[in-house]
Amino acid sequence: DDAAMKNASRSMALLVCGIALSAGACRKAPNLLPIKAAAEARQVALGSAVIPNLDRTFDRVDTMAKALSLPFDKVAQRKSFLDSLKAPESLVNVVRTDGPLAMVAFPPKQAGKEPELVMAAQGKSPEAIQAAIAGLGQPVATKDDAKSYKVGAETVWLLSRGSTLIASQSLEAL
């Protein structure tokens, strides 16, 4: 009787574990926002730029500034550039400045406005990017795996794919 009860308990426990594991395995992966192909984006883009390595670029600017006796250095230029991105410090801190930064400008949606920018950069790790994004609080909007956050007076759309962080002023520009 006792052995039969233990076998029935084990069988029931295995059944419950099997159901729990298969339910988790059957969960559908989140929908991924389709990203425009580069060829498609080039047709409407105003322009694009890739900085292969920000740190090397800052080093070159520092060398030129010293040679020309200009009143700035590498640290000031780095701070000025990163501040110009108008990104929260938590996001700037997870971006690898020893890797590439890609930017694409699209025509503004309204006449008289500035062009819309999309930027992509490598992060230090997928986990660091996710933690920085989570630190921004609740998104104001979502579309598939893209999320929109209020950052100061502006809204920014963020999309994380592996260790790449993509930021855009609009969902359409992604």
PDB file of C-alpha atoms in Angstrom:
ATOM      1  CA  ASP A   1       0.000   0.000   0.000  1.00  0.00           C
ATOM      2  CA  ASP A   2       2.731   2.446   1.018  1.00  0.00           C
ATOM      3  CA  ALA A   3       4.860   1.573  -2.043  1.00  0.00           C
ATOM      4  CA  ALA A   4       1.849   1.929  -4.353  1.00  0.00           C
ATOM      5  CA  MET A   5       1.082   5.337  -2.815  1.00  0.00           C
ATOM      6  CA  LYS A   6       4.692   6.515  -3.359  1.00  0.00           C
ATOM      7  CA  ASN A   7       4.623   5.324  -6.987  1.00  0.00           C
ATOM      8  CA  ALA A   8       1.323   7.119  -7.570  1.00  0.00           C
ATOM      9  CA  SER A   9       2.731  10.287  -5.972  1.00  0.00           C
ATOM     10  CA  ARG A  10       5.865  10.098  -8.134  1.00  0.00           C
ATOM     11  CA  SER A  11       3.791   9.512 -11.256  1.00  0.00           C
ATOM     12  CA  MET A  12       1.570  12.474 -10.414  1.00  0.00           C
ATOM     13  CA  ALA A  13       4.612  14.676  -9.692  1.00  0.00           C
ATOM     14  CA  LEU A  14       6.226  13.671 -13.004  1.00  0.00           C
ATOM     15  CA  LEU A  15       2.975  14.397 -14.833  1.00  0.00           C
ATOM     16  CA  VAL A  16       2.664  17.851 -13.235  1.00  0.00           C
ATOM     17  CA  CYS A  17       6.346  18.635 -14.013  1.00  0.00           C
ATOM     18  CA  GLY A  18       5.914  17.417 -17.586  1.00  0.00           C
ATOM     19  CA  ILE A  19       2.857  19.620 -18.099  1.00  0.00           C
ATOM     20  CA  ALA A  20       4.618  22.631 -16.574  1.00  0.00           C
ATOM     21  CA  LEU A  21       7.719  22.126 -18.718  1.00  0.00           C
ATOM     22  CA  SER A  22       5.789  21.558 -21.922  1.00  0.00           C
ATOM     23  CA  ALA A  23       3.595  24.598 -21.263  1.00  0.00           C
ATOM     24  CA  GLY A  24       6.726  26.725 -20.931  1.00  0.00           C
ATOM     25  CA  ALA A  25       8.233  25.221 -24.059  1.00  0.00           C
ATOM     26  CA  CYS A  26       5.064  25.822 -26.034  1.00  0.00           C
ATOM     27  CA  ARG A  27       4.936  29.520 -25.206  1.00  0.00           C
ATOM     28  CA  LYS A  28       5.130  31.605 -28.296  1.00  0.00           C
ATOM     29  CA  ALA A  29       8.179  33.837 -28.614  1.00  0.00           C
ATOM     30  CA  PRO A  30       7.425  37.568 -28.568  1.00  0.00           C
ATOM     31  CA  ASN A  31       6.739  39.140 -31.933  1.00  0.00           C
ATOM     32  CA  LEU A  32       9.755  40.920 -33.341  1.00  0.00           C
ATOM     33  CA  LEU A  33       9.300  44.288 -34.980  1.00  0.00           C
ATOM     34  CA  PRO A  34      10.301  43.995 -38.626  1.00  0.00           C
ATOM     35  CA  ILE A  35      13.273  46.258 -39.306  1.00  0.00           C
ATOM     36  CA  LYS A  36      13.574  47.916 -42.694  1.00  0.00           C
ATOM     37  CA  ALA A  37      16.217  46.533 -44.982  1.00  0.00           C
ATOM     38  CA  ALA A  38      19.110  48.896 -45.613  1.00  0.00           C
ATOM     39  CA  ALA A  39      18.307  49.088 -49.347  1.00  0.00           C
ATOM     40  CA  GLU A  40      14.708  50.087 -48.590  1.00  0.00           C
ATOM     41  CA  ALA A  41      15.766  52.679 -46.024  1.00  0.00           C
ATOM     42  CA  ARG A  42      18.367  54.224 -48.362  1.00  0.00           C
ATOM     43  CA  GLN A  43      15.618  55.131 -50.840  1.00  0.00           C
ATOM     44  CA  VAL A  44      14.036  57.587 -48.391  1.00  0.00           C
ATOM     45  CA  ALA A  45      16.961  58.433 -46.094  1.00  0.00           C
ATOM     46  CA  LEU A  46      18.512  61.871 -46.203  1.00  0.00           C
ATOM     47  CA  GLY A  47      21.869  60.411 -45.286  1.00  0.00           C
ATOM     48  CA  SER A  48      23.732  58.019 -43.069  1.00  0.00           C
ATOM     49  CA  ALA A  49      26.994  57.902 -41.183  1.00  0.00           C
ATOM     50  CA  VAL A  50      28.944  55.179 -39.460  1.00  0.00           C
ATOM     51  CA  ILE A  51      31.616  55.934 -36.920  1.00  0.00           C
ATOM     52  CA  PRO A  52      33.626  52.704 -36.775  1.00  0.00           C
ATOM     53  CA  ASN A  53      35.101  53.340 -33.341  1.00  0.00           C
ATOM     54  CA  LEU A  54      34.173  56.312 -31.174  1.00  0.00           C
ATOM     55  CA  ASP A  55      37.220  56.007 -28.928  1.00  0.00           C
ATOM     56  CA  ARG A  56      39.631  56.142 -31.895  1.00  0.00           C
ATOM     57  CA  THR A  57      37.688  59.096 -33.307  1.00  0.00           C
ATOM     58  CA  PHE A  58      38.002  60.959 -30.003  1.00  0.00           C
ATOM     59  CA  ASP A  59      41.737  60.145 -29.965  1.00  0.00           C
ATOM     60  CA  ARG A  60      42.162  61.612 -33.458  1.00  0.00           C
ATOM     61  CA  VAL A  61      40.224  64.740 -32.542  1.00  0.00           C
ATOM     62  CA  ASP A  62      42.383  65.113 -29.437  1.00  0.00           C
ATOM     63  CA  THR A  63      45.565  64.808 -31.519  1.00  0.00           C
ATOM     64  CA  MET A  64      44.344  67.429 -33.998  1.00  0.00           C
ATOM     65  CA  ALA A  65      43.157  69.740 -31.221  1.00  0.00           C
ATOM     66  CA  LYS A  66      46.592  69.606 -29.544  1.00  0.00           C
ATOM     67  CA  ALA A  67      48.406  70.127 -32.852  1.00  0.00           C
ATOM     68  CA  LEU A  68      46.242  73.151 -33.671  1.00  0.00           C
ATOM     69  CA  SER A  69      46.142  74.446 -30.071  1.00  0.00           C
ATOM     70  CA  LEU A  70      42.360  74.207 -29.972  1.00  0.00           C
ATOM     71  CA  PRO A  71      40.680  74.756 -26.595  1.00  0.00           C
ATOM     72  CA  PHE A  72      39.272  71.250 -26.091  1.00  0.00           C
ATOM     73  CA  ASP A  73      40.490  67.734 -25.465  1.00  0.00           C
ATOM     74  CA  LYS A  74      39.331  64.150 -25.816  1.00  0.00           C
ATOM     75  CA  VAL A  75      37.339  64.151 -22.570  1.00  0.00           C
ATOM     76  CA  ALA A  76      35.476  67.357 -23.465  1.00  0.00           C
ATOM     77  CA  GLN A  77      34.709  66.129 -26.988  1.00  0.00           C
ATOM     78  CA  ARG A  78      33.492  62.748 -25.745  1.00  0.00           C
ATOM     79  CA  LYS A  79      31.213  64.392 -23.191  1.00  0.00           C
ATOM     80  CA  SER A  80      29.925  66.938 -25.716  1.00  0.00           C
ATOM     81  CA  PHE A  81      29.158  64.236 -28.307  1.00  0.00           C
ATOM     82  CA  LEU A  82      27.439  61.875 -25.870  1.00  0.00           C
ATOM     83  CA  ASP A  83      25.436  64.784 -24.394  1.00  0.00           C
ATOM     84  CA  SER A  84      24.314  65.744 -27.907  1.00  0.00           C
ATOM     85  CA  LEU A  85      22.657  62.341 -28.247  1.00  0.00           C
ATOM     86  CA  LYS A  86      20.125  63.483 -25.621  1.00  0.00           C
ATOM     87  CA  ALA A  87      20.018  59.944 -24.290  1.00  0.00           C
ATOM     88  CA  PRO A  88      19.590  59.041 -20.633  1.00  0.00           C
ATOM     89  CA  GLU A  89      22.907  58.479 -18.900  1.00  0.00           C
ATOM     90  CA  SER A  90      21.920  54.879 -18.098  1.00  0.00           C
ATOM     91  CA  LEU A  91      21.709  54.110 -21.841  1.00  0.00           C
ATOM     92  CA  VAL A  92      24.874  56.019 -22.725  1.00  0.00           C
ATOM     93  CA  ASN A  93      26.754  54.041 -20.054  1.00  0.00           C
ATOM     94  CA  VAL A  94      25.884  50.673 -21.659  1.00  0.00           C
ATOM     95  CA  VAL A  95      26.975  51.685 -25.169  1.00  0.00           C
ATOM     96  CA  ARG A  96      30.402  50.462 -26.227  1.00  0.00           C
ATOM     97  CA  THR A  97      32.425  53.458 -27.373  1.00  0.00           C
ATOM     98  CA  ASP A  98      35.088  51.095 -28.746  1.00  0.00           C
ATOM     99  CA  GLY A  99      32.595  49.822 -31.320  1.00  0.00           C
ATOM    100  CA  PRO A 100      30.653  51.282 -34.226  1.00  0.00           C
ATOM    101  CA  LEU A 101      27.834  53.799 -34.044  1.00  0.00           C
ATOM    102  CA  ALA A 102      25.524  54.000 -37.063  1.00  0.00           C
ATOM    103  CA  MET A 103      23.148  56.898 -37.716  1.00  0.00           C
ATOM    104  CA  VAL A 104      20.521  57.393 -40.410  1.00  0.00           C
ATOM    105  CA  ALA A 105      18.548  60.613 -40.955  1.00  0.00           C
ATOM    106  CA  PHE A 106      15.055  60.538 -42.449  1.00  0.00           C
ATOM    107  CA  PRO A 107      12.970  63.453 -43.676  1.00  0.00           C
ATOM    108  CA  PRO A 108      10.819  65.025 -40.945  1.00  0.00           C
ATOM    109  CA  LYS A 109       7.141  64.097 -40.858  1.00  0.00           C
ATOM    110  CA  GLN A 110       6.209  67.791 -40.724  1.00  0.00           C
ATOM    111  CA  ALA A 111       7.695  70.642 -42.723  1.00  0.00           C
ATOM    112  CA  GLY A 112       9.979  72.881 -40.709  1.00  0.00           C
ATOM    113  CA  LYS A 113      10.939  70.148 -38.224  1.00  0.00           C
ATOM    114  CA  GLU A 114      14.349  68.545 -37.821  1.00  0.00           C
ATOM    115  CA  PRO A 115      15.086  65.237 -39.583  1.00  0.00           C
ATOM    116  CA  GLU A 116      14.321  62.049 -37.674  1.00  0.00           C
ATOM    117  CA  LEU A 117      17.347  60.101 -36.524  1.00  0.00           C
ATOM    118  CA  VAL A 118      17.813  56.397 -36.000  1.00  0.00           C
ATOM    119  CA  MET A 119      20.951  55.272 -34.185  1.00  0.00           C
ATOM    120  CA  ALA A 120      22.333  51.804 -33.617  1.00  0.00           C
ATOM    121  CA  ALA A 121      25.207  50.950 -31.318  1.00  0.00           C
ATOM    122  CA  GLN A 122      26.683  47.889 -29.719  1.00  0.00           C
ATOM    123  CA  GLY A 123      26.047  47.554 -26.030  1.00  0.00           C
ATOM    124  CA  LYS A 124      28.289  46.049 -23.413  1.00  0.00           C
ATOM    125  CA  SER A 125      25.944  43.036 -23.139  1.00  0.00           C
ATOM    126  CA  PRO A 126      22.297  42.147 -23.807  1.00  0.00           C
ATOM    127  CA  GLU A 127      21.716  42.056 -20.049  1.00  0.00           C
ATOM    128  CA  ALA A 128      23.227  45.528 -19.530  1.00  0.00           C
ATOM    129  CA  ILE A 129      21.019  46.946 -22.295  1.00  0.00           C
ATOM    130  CA  GLN A 130      17.887  45.345 -20.837  1.00  0.00           C
ATOM    131  CA  ALA A 131      18.734  46.634 -17.353  1.00  0.00           C
ATOM    132  CA  ALA A 132      19.269  50.178 -18.669  1.00  0.00           C
ATOM    133  CA  ILE A 133      15.983  50.079 -20.581  1.00  0.00           C
ATOM    134  CA  ALA A 134      14.151  48.709 -17.535  1.00  0.00           C
ATOM    135  CA  GLY A 135      15.566  51.616 -15.524  1.00  0.00           C
ATOM    136  CA  LEU A 136      13.615  54.026 -17.731  1.00  0.00           C
ATOM    137  CA  GLY A 137      10.358  52.888 -16.115  1.00  0.00           C
ATOM    138  CA  GLN A 138       7.147  51.925 -17.847  1.00  0.00           C
ATOM    139  CA  PRO A 139       7.000  52.409 -21.614  1.00  0.00           C
ATOM    140  CA  VAL A 140       4.413  54.881 -22.921  1.00  0.00           C
ATOM    141  CA  ALA A 141       3.794  52.655 -25.958  1.00  0.00           C
ATOM    142  CA  THR A 142       4.870  49.283 -27.340  1.00  0.00           C
ATOM    143  CA  LYS A 143       4.829  47.624 -30.737  1.00  0.00           C
ATOM    144  CA  ASP A 144       6.036  44.039 -30.781  1.00  0.00           C
ATOM    145  CA  ASP A 145       9.477  44.177 -29.107  1.00  0.00           C
ATOM    146  CA  ALA A 146       9.956  47.936 -29.599  1.00  0.00           C
ATOM    147  CA  LYS A 147       9.134  50.208 -26.675  1.00  0.00           C
ATOM    148  CA  SER A 148       8.637  53.962 -26.469  1.00  0.00           C
ATOM    149  CA  TYR A 149       9.769  55.984 -23.452  1.00  0.00           C
ATOM    150  CA  LYS A 150       9.432  59.608 -22.440  1.00  0.00           C
ATOM    151  CA  VAL A 151      12.946  61.031 -22.085  1.00  0.00           C
ATOM    152  CA  GLY A 152      12.818  64.624 -20.944  1.00  0.00           C
ATOM    153  CA  ALA A 153      10.565  66.485 -23.364  1.00  0.00           C
ATOM    154  CA  GLU A 154      11.076  63.909 -26.129  1.00  0.00           C
ATOM    155  CA  THR A 155       9.828  60.423 -26.851  1.00  0.00           C
ATOM    156  CA  VAL A 156      12.275  57.767 -27.976  1.00  0.00           C
ATOM    157  CA  TRP A 157      11.635  54.295 -29.381  1.00  0.00           C
ATOM    158  CA  LEU A 158      14.107  51.647 -28.227  1.00  0.00           C
ATOM    159  CA  LEU A 159      14.702  48.237 -29.702  1.00  0.00           C
ATOM    160  CA  SER A 160      17.218  45.755 -28.384  1.00  0.00           C
ATOM    161  CA  ARG A 161      18.436  42.883 -30.543  1.00  0.00           C
ATOM    162  CA  GLY A 162      21.125  40.840 -28.830  1.00  0.00           C
ATOM    163  CA  SER A 163      23.826  43.284 -27.832  1.00  0.00           C
ATOM    164  CA  THR A 164      22.689  45.954 -30.308  1.00  0.00           C
ATOM    165  CA  LEU A 165      20.638  48.918 -29.137  1.00  0.00           C
ATOM    166  CA  ILE A 166      18.586  50.820 -31.713  1.00  0.00           C
ATOM    167  CA  ALA A 167      17.052  54.175 -30.824  1.00  0.00           C
ATOM    168  CA  SER A 168      14.653  56.182 -32.951  1.00  0.00           C
ATOM    169  CA  GLN A 169      12.489  59.247 -32.639  1.00  0.00           C
ATOM    170  CA  SER A 170       9.572  57.397 -34.208  1.00  0.00           C
ATOM    171  CA  LEU A 171       8.326  53.877 -34.728  1.00  0.00           C
ATOM    172  CA  GLU A 172       8.062  54.475 -38.466  1.00  0.00           C
ATOM    173  CA  ALA A 173      11.745  55.341 -38.720  1.00  0.00           C
ATOM    174  CA  LEU A 174      12.722  51.973 -37.215  1.00  0.00           C
TER     175      LEU A 174
END
